[in-house]
């Protein structure tokens, strides 16, 4: 098939089906995107508009009797064809009939894949070809240029200004874009449902105002790190885009309560909002969001340092937020046990609760969290240094479905608590960074947990964070590796038994580029195949453990010399490695 004419040959043989059609073959996206829609999700017009629009003019094909499958609605036919495993099969389907041809072209073109600049040029040439049989500009529903990032500028977007049916526009990290380029794309596009311009530092209120004026159906907006955006444009957006459901305003430092209260007041369908590091947000915003949206599913307020207990205490006692599943309050240092107790009473179905660096909370908060019972999946308590073993034991008894628990920097936690945590049947990830009282007894518990009946149980642990647990030995880690076959990540930064041995650190991943020489010295993180290689290496040579005190040699917890431990802790502090996990680990929240 020739790109210049876009001609189709319905009578071609099988070999012709693999040749390049009017629809550029390389733009087929491998990512599945045709799962059934849910009521709460953004509804796409995919398969329902251009296939029946007169602006799309497929080539004529030889008439013949219609088969029953040809009476299917375009949406259903596209969904069926999308399940084909290869592009060549889709190209064969394109030759079946006029209806199938239309659906196949829509399927191939609705989301072009731009992994290289040449692919972008190929698509642009097809869009601008006046002799093409298809109006490709009308077929593109999802435009994602984030793979090209800094190569993209305002001129790059110019050929797409006639694509007025784009529903999802992703320009993440295209840092050379300005208001002019984005305004050209959104002007006149009433179909836009979602826009992601994360990291576009030049964007100002002009872009947001253009969105408000042209995109009344907008449901999702991500302007993370767009630091020039202010309340002025966001209030206008809230007033004009009442269907907004998902909003990410991370690190937009100029916004205040005015814009957040406008969203709470004018956007009753809001499901998810992320205000991380919005320093000017106060209790008024939080209370307004909660009062205005009982359907809210996700609320992230990390590093909103002005928030106090009043954000939640002021909520009506009789109102329950049964839809709220994720609440992130990382580094909200003014919150106390009073806020946590009120949160649990108001949102009894929370699955993910992040309280890391809320330094004022105590065992009283943990006891309140136990009321969540089997609803709780992930709990983050890093740097909550007032928490003790007693509260954690009660947490394990009440919340048996915990998958991930982070206790980084909880220095009152001992082997007693870890032994209890090890009994959680669904535990996949545990963070014990800088829990300096734990020993190989804890590692033995994690390795052997729930294995009384070896035919019934197998450890589910996938990620274990043990950096700066200076009393852990090589033998303990060896046992953990051999009893946790699903392990894919193991952080051991700052543990002398590892970072001082060249034969072991050869299996480590590279330290982050921003680390100093001192940080690199103690860095020791094993990921992916590195975990398997470490396991195989330790199993291959039993003499590796000669002279080392193992977890089985006595119950008095003898291990690393106290002087050595003090030396490592001093090095950690002198190099600035005093974070939750000073080895570059990502303590992200699992959204699933």
Coordinates of C-alpha atoms in Angstrom, one line a residue:
X1 CA 0.0 0.0 0.0
X2 CA 1.3 3.4 -0.9
X3 CA 1.4 6.1 1.8
X4 CA 0.9 8.8 -0.7
X5 CA -2.4 7.5 -2.0
X6 CA -3.6 5.5 0.9
X7 CA -5.0 2.9 -1.6
X8 CA -6.3 -0.5 -0.3
X9 CA -6.2 -3.8 -2.2
X10 CA -9.1 -5.9 -0.9
X11 CA -8.1 -8.7 -3.3
X12 CA -4.5 -9.0 -2.2
X13 CA -2.9 -12.3 -1.0
X14 CA -1.6 -13.2 2.4
X15 CA 1.9 -11.8 1.8
X16 CA 0.4 -8.4 0.9
X17 CA -1.3 -8.3 4.3
X18 CA 2.1 -7.7 5.9
X19 CA 3.0 -4.8 3.7
X20 CA 2.6 -1.2 4.8
X21 CA -0.9 0.1 4.4
X22 CA -2.3 3.6 4.5
X23 CA -2.4 3.1 8.2
X24 CA 1.3 3.1 9.2
X25 CA 1.9 -0.3 10.7
X26 CA 4.4 0.9 13.2
X27 CA 1.9 3.1 15.1
X28 CA 0.0 0.1 16.5
X29 CA 0.2 0.3 20.3
X30 CA 1.0 -2.9 22.0
X31 CA -0.6 -1.8 25.3
X32 CA -4.1 -3.2 25.8
X33 CA -6.7 -0.5 26.0
X34 CA -10.1 -2.0 25.4
X35 CA -11.1 -3.2 28.8
X36 CA -14.8 -2.8 29.5
X37 CA -15.7 0.7 30.8
X38 CA -16.9 1.2 34.3
X39 CA -19.5 3.7 35.4
X40 CA -17.0 5.8 37.4
X41 CA -14.4 5.9 34.6
X42 CA -14.1 8.5 31.9
X43 CA -16.3 7.4 29.0
X44 CA -14.6 7.5 25.6
X45 CA -16.3 8.0 22.3
X46 CA -13.9 5.6 20.7
X47 CA -15.6 3.5 18.0
X48 CA -18.7 5.5 18.1
X49 CA -18.0 8.7 16.3
X50 CA -15.6 8.6 13.4
X51 CA -16.9 5.2 12.2
X52 CA -20.3 6.8 11.5
X53 CA -19.1 10.3 10.6
X54 CA -19.3 11.5 7.1
X55 CA -15.9 13.1 7.4
X56 CA -14.4 9.6 7.4
X57 CA -14.6 8.3 3.8
X58 CA -13.4 4.6 3.5
X59 CA -12.6 3.3 0.1
X60 CA -15.4 1.4 -1.7
X61 CA -15.3 -2.4 -1.5
X62 CA -17.1 -4.9 -3.6
X63 CA -20.7 -5.4 -2.4
X64 CA -21.8 -8.8 -1.2
X65 CA -24.4 -10.2 1.2
X66 CA -23.9 -9.2 4.9
X67 CA -23.1 -11.7 7.5
X68 CA -24.6 -11.5 11.0
X69 CA -21.3 -10.3 12.5
X70 CA -21.5 -7.2 10.3
X71 CA -24.6 -6.0 12.1
X72 CA -22.6 -5.6 15.3
X73 CA -22.2 -2.1 16.7
X74 CA -18.8 -0.5 15.8
X75 CA -17.8 -0.4 19.5
X76 CA -18.3 -4.1 19.9
X77 CA -16.6 -5.0 16.6
X78 CA -13.6 -2.9 17.5
X79 CA -13.4 -4.6 20.9
X80 CA -13.4 -8.0 19.3
X81 CA -10.8 -7.1 16.7
X82 CA -8.6 -5.6 19.4
X83 CA -8.1 -9.0 20.9
X84 CA -6.2 -10.2 17.9
X85 CA -2.6 -10.9 18.8
X86 CA -0.8 -9.6 15.8
X87 CA -0.9 -6.6 13.6
X88 CA -1.0 -8.7 10.4
X89 CA -4.3 -10.3 11.5
X90 CA -5.8 -6.8 12.0
X91 CA -4.6 -5.8 8.5
X92 CA -6.3 -8.9 7.1
X93 CA -9.5 -8.0 8.9
X94 CA -9.3 -4.6 7.3
X95 CA -10.0 -6.2 3.9
X96 CA -13.1 -8.0 4.9
X97 CA -15.7 -5.3 4.4
X98 CA -16.4 -1.6 4.5
X99 CA -17.5 -1.8 8.1
X100 CA -14.5 -3.9 9.2
X101 CA -12.2 -1.6 7.3
X102 CA -13.4 1.4 9.1
X103 CA -13.1 -0.3 12.5
X104 CA -9.6 -1.6 11.8
X105 CA -8.4 1.8 10.7
X106 CA -9.8 3.3 13.9
X107 CA -8.2 0.7 16.0
X108 CA -4.8 1.2 14.4
X109 CA -5.0 5.0 14.5
X110 CA -6.8 5.9 17.8
X111 CA -3.5 5.9 19.7
X112 CA -0.4 6.4 17.6
X113 CA 2.8 5.2 19.3
X114 CA 5.6 7.7 19.1
X115 CA 8.8 6.0 20.3
X116 CA 11.1 7.6 17.8
X117 CA 11.2 10.9 15.9
X118 CA 10.8 9.0 12.6
X119 CA 7.5 7.5 13.7
X120 CA 6.3 11.0 14.5
X121 CA 7.3 12.2 11.0
X122 CA 5.5 9.2 9.4
X123 CA 2.2 10.0 11.2
X124 CA 2.5 13.7 10.5
X125 CA 3.0 13.0 6.8
X126 CA -0.1 10.8 6.7
X127 CA -2.2 13.5 8.5
X128 CA -1.1 16.2 6.1
X129 CA -1.5 14.1 2.9
X130 CA -4.4 15.7 1.0
X131 CA -4.9 12.6 -1.2
X132 CA -5.4 10.1 1.7
X133 CA -8.6 8.1 1.7
X134 CA -9.0 8.6 5.4
X135 CA -9.1 11.7 7.5
X136 CA -6.5 10.5 10.0
X137 CA -6.8 13.7 12.0
X138 CA -10.3 12.7 13.0
X139 CA -9.2 9.2 14.0
X140 CA -6.6 10.1 16.7
X141 CA -8.2 9.9 20.1
X142 CA -5.1 9.6 22.3
X143 CA -1.9 11.6 21.7
X144 CA 1.1 10.8 23.8
X145 CA 4.4 12.5 23.0
X146 CA 6.1 11.9 26.4
X147 CA 8.6 9.4 24.9
X148 CA 10.1 12.2 22.8
X149 CA 10.2 14.7 25.8
X150 CA 12.7 17.4 25.1
X151 CA 12.6 16.9 21.3
X152 CA 9.1 18.3 21.3
X153 CA 8.4 22.0 21.0
X154 CA 5.5 24.2 19.9
X155 CA 6.3 23.6 16.3
X156 CA 6.0 19.8 16.8
X157 CA 2.4 20.2 17.9
X158 CA 1.4 22.4 14.9
X159 CA 0.5 19.5 12.6
X160 CA -1.9 18.2 15.2
X161 CA -4.0 21.3 15.7
X162 CA -6.7 19.9 13.4
X163 CA -7.0 16.7 15.5
X164 CA -10.2 18.0 17.3
X165 CA -11.2 14.6 18.6
X166 CA -8.3 14.0 20.9
X167 CA -9.7 12.7 24.2
X168 CA -6.4 12.1 26.2
X169 CA -3.4 14.3 25.7
X170 CA -0.1 13.4 27.4
X171 CA 2.8 15.8 27.2
X172 CA 4.7 14.7 30.3
X173 CA 8.3 16.1 30.5
X174 CA 8.1 17.9 27.1
X175 CA 9.8 20.7 28.8
X176 CA 10.3 22.9 25.7
X177 CA 6.6 23.4 25.2
X178 CA 5.0 26.7 26.1
X179 CA 1.4 28.0 26.4
X180 CA 1.3 28.8 22.7
X181 CA 1.7 25.1 21.6
X182 CA -0.8 23.6 24.1
X183 CA -3.4 26.3 23.5
X184 CA -3.3 25.5 19.8
X185 CA -4.2 21.9 20.5
X186 CA -7.0 22.4 23.0
X187 CA -8.7 25.3 21.2
X188 CA -11.9 24.1 19.7
X189 CA -11.5 20.6 21.1
X190 CA -14.7 19.9 23.1
X191 CA -13.8 16.2 23.3
X192 CA -10.8 16.5 25.5
X193 CA -11.2 14.3 28.7
X194 CA -7.7 14.2 30.2
X195 CA -4.6 16.4 30.0
X196 CA -1.2 15.6 31.6
X197 CA 1.5 18.3 31.3
X198 CA 3.6 17.2 34.2
X199 CA 6.9 19.0 34.4
X200 CA 6.2 21.8 31.9
X201 CA 7.7 24.7 33.9
X202 CA 6.8 27.3 31.3
X203 CA 3.1 26.8 31.5
X204 CA 1.1 29.6 33.0
X205 CA -2.5 30.5 33.7
X206 CA -3.0 31.1 29.9
X207 CA -3.1 27.3 29.3
X208 CA -5.5 26.6 32.1
X209 CA -7.8 29.4 31.1
X210 CA -7.9 28.0 27.5
X211 CA -8.8 24.6 28.9
X212 CA -11.6 26.1 30.9
X213 CA -13.0 27.9 27.8
X214 CA -12.7 25.0 25.3
X215 CA -12.9 21.7 27.1
X216 CA -16.2 21.5 29.2
X217 CA -16.0 17.7 29.3
X218 CA -12.6 17.6 31.0
X219 CA -12.4 14.9 33.6
X220 CA -8.7 14.6 34.4
X221 CA -5.9 17.1 34.8
X222 CA -2.3 16.6 35.9
X223 CA -0.2 19.8 36.2
X224 CA 2.5 18.5 38.6
X225 CA 5.4 20.9 38.8
X226 CA 3.7 23.6 36.8
X227 CA 4.8 26.2 39.3
X228 CA 3.5 29.3 37.5
X229 CA -0.2 28.3 37.7
X230 CA -2.2 30.3 40.2
X231 CA -5.6 30.4 41.8
X232 CA -6.9 32.8 39.1
X233 CA -7.0 30.2 36.3
X234 CA -7.9 27.2 38.5
X235 CA -11.0 28.9 39.9
X236 CA -12.1 29.5 36.3
X237 CA -11.4 25.9 35.5
X238 CA -13.5 24.7 38.4
X239 CA -16.4 26.9 37.3
X240 CA -16.4 25.7 33.7
X241 CA -15.4 22.0 34.0
X242 CA -17.8 20.6 36.5
X243 CA -17.2 17.0 35.4
X244 CA -13.6 16.9 36.8
X245 CA -12.9 13.6 38.6
X246 CA -9.1 13.5 38.9
X247 CA -6.8 16.4 39.7
X248 CA -3.1 16.4 40.4
X249 CA -1.6 19.7 41.5
X250 CA 1.6 18.5 43.1
X251 CA 4.1 21.2 43.9
X252 CA 2.0 24.0 42.4
X253 CA 3.3 26.3 45.2
X254 CA 1.2 29.3 44.2
X255 CA -2.2 27.8 44.8
X256 CA -4.1 28.4 48.0
X257 CA -7.4 27.5 49.6
X258 CA -9.3 29.6 47.2
X259 CA -8.9 27.3 44.2
X260 CA -9.3 24.1 46.2
X261 CA -12.5 25.3 47.8
X262 CA -13.7 26.2 44.3
X263 CA -13.1 22.6 43.1
X264 CA -14.9 21.2 46.2
X265 CA -17.8 23.5 45.6
X266 CA -18.2 23.2 41.8
X267 CA -16.9 19.7 41.0
X268 CA -19.2 17.2 42.8
X269 CA -17.9 14.2 40.9
X270 CA -14.3 14.5 42.2
X271 CA -12.8 11.1 42.9
X272 CA -9.1 11.7 43.3
X273 CA -7.1 14.8 44.2
X274 CA -3.4 15.1 44.9
X275 CA -2.0 18.2 46.6
X276 CA 1.4 17.0 47.5
X277 CA 3.8 19.8 48.6
X278 CA 1.2 22.5 48.2
X279 CA 2.5 24.5 51.1
X280 CA -0.3 27.1 51.2
X281 CA -3.1 24.6 51.7
X282 CA -4.7 24.7 55.1
X283 CA -7.5 23.0 57.1
X284 CA -10.2 24.8 55.2
X285 CA -9.3 23.1 51.9
X286 CA -9.3 19.6 53.5
X287 CA -12.6 20.1 55.3
X288 CA -14.2 21.5 52.1
X289 CA -13.0 18.6 50.0
X290 CA -14.4 16.1 52.5
X291 CA -17.7 17.8 53.0
X292 CA -18.2 18.4 49.3
X293 CA -17.3 14.9 48.0
X294 CA -18.5 11.9 50.0
X295 CA -17.6 9.9 46.8
X296 CA -13.9 10.8 47.1
X297 CA -11.8 7.7 46.7
X298 CA -8.2 9.1 47.0
X299 CA -6.9 12.1 48.9
X300 CA -3.2 12.9 48.9
X301 CA -1.9 15.7 51.2
X302 CA 1.8 14.8 51.5
X303 CA 3.9 17.6 52.8
X304 CA 1.0 20.0 53.3
X305 CA 2.6 21.1 56.5
X306 CA -0.1 23.6 57.5
X307 CA -2.7 20.9 58.0
X308 CA -3.7 20.2 61.6
X309 CA -6.1 18.0 63.5
X310 CA -8.9 20.5 62.7
X311 CA -9.0 19.3 59.1
X312 CA -10.7 16.1 60.3
X313 CA -12.1 16.9 63.7
X314 CA -14.5 19.5 62.1
X315 CA -16.1 16.8 60.0
X316 CA -19.7 15.9 61.1
X317 CA -19.7 12.9 63.4
X318 CA -22.6 11.3 61.6
X319 CA -21.1 11.4 58.1
X320 CA -19.2 8.4 56.8
X321 CA -16.9 8.4 53.8
X322 CA -17.2 4.8 52.7
X323 CA -15.7 5.4 49.2
X324 CA -12.4 6.7 50.6
X325 CA -9.7 4.1 49.9
X326 CA -6.4 5.9 49.9
X327 CA -5.3 8.7 52.3
X328 CA -1.7 10.0 52.2
X329 CA -0.7 12.3 55.0
X330 CA 3.1 11.9 54.7
X331 CA 5.0 14.7 56.5
X332 CA 2.0 16.4 58.0
X333 CA 3.9 16.9 61.3
X334 CA 1.1 18.8 63.1
X335 CA -1.3 15.8 63.0
X336 CA -1.8 13.9 66.3
X337 CA -3.7 10.8 67.5
X338 CA -6.9 12.9 67.6
X339 CA -6.9 13.3 63.8
X340 CA -6.2 9.6 63.2
X341 CA -9.0 8.5 65.4
X342 CA -11.4 10.8 63.7
X343 CA -10.2 9.6 60.2
X344 CA -10.8 6.0 61.1
X345 CA -14.3 6.7 62.4
X346 CA -15.2 8.6 59.3
X347 CA -13.5 6.4 56.7
X348 CA -13.8 2.8 57.9
X349 CA -13.0 1.2 54.5
X350 CA -9.6 2.7 54.0
X351 CA -7.2 0.3 52.2
X352 CA -4.0 2.4 52.1
X353 CA -3.1 4.8 54.9
X354 CA 0.1 6.7 54.8
X355 CA 1.2 8.4 58.0
X356 CA 5.0 8.5 57.4
X357 CA 6.8 11.3 59.2
X358 CA 3.7 12.2 61.3
X359 CA 6.0 12.4 64.3
X360 CA 3.4 13.1 66.9
X361 CA 1.3 9.9 66.5
X362 CA 1.7 7.1 69.1
X363 CA 0.4 3.7 69.9
X364 CA -3.0 5.3 70.3
X365 CA -3.2 5.9 66.6
X366 CA -2.2 2.3 65.8
X367 CA -4.9 1.0 68.1
X368 CA -7.5 3.2 66.2
X369 CA -6.2 1.8 62.9
X370 CA -7.0 -1.7 64.1
X371 CA -10.7 -0.9 63.6
X372 CA -10.1 -1.0 59.8
X373 CA -9.7 -4.8 60.2
X374 CA -9.5 -6.7 56.9
X375 CA -10.0 -3.6 54.9
X376 CA -6.4 -2.4 55.5
X377 CA -3.9 -3.5 52.9
X378 CA -1.0 -1.0 53.1
X379 CA 0.1 1.0 56.2
X380 CA 3.0 3.4 56.2
X381 CA 4.3 4.4 59.6
X382 CA 7.9 5.4 58.8
X383 CA 9.5 7.8 61.2
X384 CA 6.7 7.5 63.7
X385 CA 9.3 6.8 66.3
X386 CA 6.8 6.7 69.3
X387 CA 5.2 3.5 68.1
X388 CA 6.1 0.3 70.0
X389 CA 5.8 -3.5 69.8
X390 CA 2.6 -3.6 71.8
X391 CA 0.6 -1.6 69.3
X392 CA 2.0 -3.5 66.3
X393 CA 1.0 -6.9 67.9
X394 CA -2.6 -5.7 68.1
X395 CA -2.4 -4.4 64.5
X396 CA -1.4 -7.9 63.3
X397 CA -4.3 -9.5 65.2
X398 CA -6.9 -7.2 63.8
X399 CA -5.7 -6.5 60.2
X400 CA -4.7 -9.9 58.8
X401 CA -4.7 -8.8 55.1
X402 CA -1.9 -6.3 55.3
X403 CA 0.3 -6.6 52.2
X404 CA 2.8 -3.9 52.9
X405 CA 4.0 -2.2 56.2
X406 CA 6.6 0.4 56.4
X407 CA 8.3 1.0 59.8
X408 CA 11.4 2.7 58.7
X409 CA 13.1 4.7 61.5
X410 CA 10.7 3.3 64.2
X411 CA 13.6 2.7 66.6
X412 CA 11.4 1.2 69.4
X413 CA 10.4 -1.7 67.2
X414 CA 12.2 -5.0 68.1
X415 CA 12.3 -8.6 67.1
X416 CA 9.1 -9.2 69.1
X417 CA 7.0 -7.1 66.7
X418 CA 8.7 -8.4 63.5
X419 CA 8.0 -11.9 64.6
X420 CA 4.3 -11.0 64.8
X421 CA 4.4 -9.2 61.4
X422 CA 6.0 -12.2 59.8
X423 CA 2.8 -14.2 60.5
X424 CA 0.7 -12.0 58.2
X425 CA -0.3 -14.4 55.4
X426 CA -0.5 -11.8 52.6
X427 CA 2.6 -9.8 53.5
X428 CA 4.5 -9.0 50.3
X429 CA 6.6 -6.0 51.4
X430 CA 8.1 -4.8 54.6
X431 CA 10.2 -1.8 55.4
X432 CA 12.5 -2.0 58.4
X433 CA 15.1 0.6 57.5
X434 CA 17.0 1.9 60.5
X435 CA 15.1 -0.3 62.9
X436 CA 18.3 -0.8 64.8
X437 CA 17.1 -3.1 67.5
X438 CA 16.2 -6.0 65.1
X439 CA 18.6 -8.9 64.7
X440 CA 18.8 -12.2 62.8
X441 CA 15.8 -13.4 64.9
X442 CA 13.6 -11.1 62.9
X443 CA 15.1 -12.4 59.6
X444 CA 14.6 -15.9 60.7
X445 CA 11.0 -15.2 61.5
X446 CA 10.4 -13.6 58.0
X447 CA 12.1 -16.5 56.3
X448 CA 10.3 -19.3 58.2
X449 CA 6.9 -17.6 58.7
X450 CA 3.8 -19.8 58.1
X451 CA 5.9 -22.7 57.1
X452 CA 4.8 -25.3 59.7
X453 CA 3.0 -27.0 56.9
X454 CA 5.4 -26.6 54.0
X455 CA 3.0 -28.1 51.5
X456 CA 0.4 -25.4 52.3
X457 CA 2.4 -22.2 52.8
X458 CA 5.1 -20.4 50.9
X459 CA 6.4 -17.0 51.7
X460 CA 4.9 -14.2 49.6
X461 CA 7.6 -11.7 50.4
X462 CA 8.7 -9.7 47.3
X463 CA 10.5 -6.7 48.7
X464 CA 12.4 -6.4 52.0
X465 CA 14.1 -3.2 53.1
X466 CA 16.7 -3.7 55.8
X467 CA 19.2 -0.9 55.3
X468 CA 21.1 0.2 58.4
X469 CA 19.8 -2.8 60.4
X470 CA 23.4 -3.2 61.6
X471 CA 23.0 -6.4 63.7
X472 CA 21.9 -8.5 60.7
X473 CA 24.4 -11.1 59.4
X474 CA 25.2 -12.7 56.1
X475 CA 23.9 -16.0 57.3
X476 CA 20.5 -14.4 58.2
X477 CA 20.2 -12.9 54.7
X478 CA 21.2 -16.3 53.1
X479 CA 18.3 -18.0 55.0
X480 CA 15.9 -15.2 53.9
X481 CA 16.9 -15.7 50.2
X482 CA 16.5 -19.4 50.3
X483 CA 13.0 -19.3 51.9
X484 CA 11.6 -16.4 49.9
X485 CA 11.5 -17.5 46.2
X486 CA 9.4 -14.5 45.2
X487 CA 11.9 -12.0 46.5
X488 CA 12.7 -9.4 43.9
X489 CA 14.2 -6.5 46.0
X490 CA 16.5 -6.6 49.0
X491 CA 18.0 -3.4 50.4
X492 CA 21.0 -3.8 52.7
X493 CA 22.7 -0.4 52.5
X494 CA 24.9 0.3 55.5
X495 CA 25.3 -3.3 56.6
X496 CA 29.0 -4.1 56.8
X497 CA 28.7 -7.8 56.0
X498 CA 27.7 -6.7 52.5
X499 CA 28.9 -3.3 51.3
X500 CA 32.5 -4.1 52.4
X501 CA 32.7 -7.3 50.2
X502 CA 33.4 -6.8 46.5
X503 CA 32.3 -10.4 45.8
X504 CA 28.8 -9.5 47.0
X505 CA 28.3 -6.0 45.8
X506 CA 29.0 -7.1 42.2
X507 CA 25.4 -8.2 42.2
X508 CA 24.1 -4.8 43.4
X509 CA 22.3 -2.3 41.2
X510 CA 23.9 1.0 40.4
X511 CA 23.6 3.8 43.0
X512 CA 21.5 6.8 42.0
X513 CA 23.4 9.4 40.0
X514 CA 22.8 12.1 42.6
X515 CA 24.6 10.1 45.4
X516 CA 27.9 11.4 46.8
X517 CA 31.0 9.3 47.0
X518 CA 30.3 8.6 50.7
X519 CA 26.8 7.5 49.9
X520 CA 28.0 5.2 47.2
X521 CA 30.4 3.6 49.6
X522 CA 27.7 2.1 51.8
X523 CA 25.1 1.6 49.0
X524 CA 23.9 -2.0 48.7
X525 CA 20.6 -2.8 47.0
X526 CA 19.8 -6.0 45.1
X527 CA 17.0 -5.9 42.5
X528 CA 15.5 -8.3 40.0
X529 CA 18.1 -10.7 38.6
X530 CA 20.6 -9.4 41.1
X531 CA 18.7 -11.1 43.9
X532 CA 18.8 -14.4 42.1
X533 CA 22.5 -14.1 41.4
X534 CA 23.2 -13.3 45.1
X535 CA 21.2 -16.4 46.1
X536 CA 23.0 -18.6 43.7
X537 CA 26.4 -17.3 44.7
X538 CA 25.8 -17.8 48.5
X539 CA 24.5 -21.3 47.8
X540 CA 27.5 -22.3 45.7
X541 CA 30.2 -21.7 48.3
X542 CA 29.4 -22.7 52.0
X543 CA 32.8 -21.4 53.1
X544 CA 31.6 -17.9 52.6
X545 CA 30.1 -18.0 56.1
X546 CA 33.2 -19.3 57.9
X547 CA 33.9 -17.4 61.0
X548 CA 30.6 -15.6 61.1
X549 CA 28.1 -15.8 64.0
X550 CA 24.9 -17.1 62.5
X551 CA 21.3 -16.7 63.6
X552 CA 21.3 -20.2 65.0
X553 CA 24.3 -19.8 67.3
X554 CA 22.7 -18.8 70.5
X555 CA 19.6 -16.9 71.5
X556 CA 21.3 -13.9 73.0
X557 CA 21.3 -12.0 69.7
X558 CA 25.1 -11.7 69.4
X559 CA 26.0 -10.2 66.1
X560 CA 27.8 -7.1 64.9
X561 CA 30.2 -5.5 67.2
X562 CA 28.7 -2.4 68.9
X563 CA 31.6 -0.3 67.9
X564 CA 31.1 -1.2 64.3
X565 CA 27.4 -0.4 64.6
X566 CA 28.2 3.0 66.0
X567 CA 30.6 3.6 63.2
X568 CA 28.1 2.9 60.5
X569 CA 25.4 5.1 62.2
X570 CA 28.0 7.9 62.4
X571 CA 28.8 7.5 58.7
X572 CA 25.1 7.5 57.8
X573 CA 24.6 10.8 59.6
X574 CA 27.8 12.4 58.3
X575 CA 26.8 11.6 54.7
X576 CA 23.3 12.9 55.0
X577 CA 21.8 9.4 54.8
X578 CA 19.1 10.1 57.3
X579 CA 16.0 9.6 55.2
X580 CA 13.5 6.8 55.4
X581 CA 15.6 4.7 53.2
X582 CA 19.0 6.2 52.4
X583 CA 19.8 3.7 49.7
X584 CA 17.7 5.2 47.0
X585 CA 14.7 2.9 47.4
X586 CA 11.3 4.1 46.3
X587 CA 8.8 3.9 49.1
X588 CA 5.9 4.4 46.7
X589 CA 2.3 3.5 47.5
X590 CA 0.9 0.5 45.7
X591 CA -2.3 1.7 44.0
X592 CA -3.7 -1.7 43.1

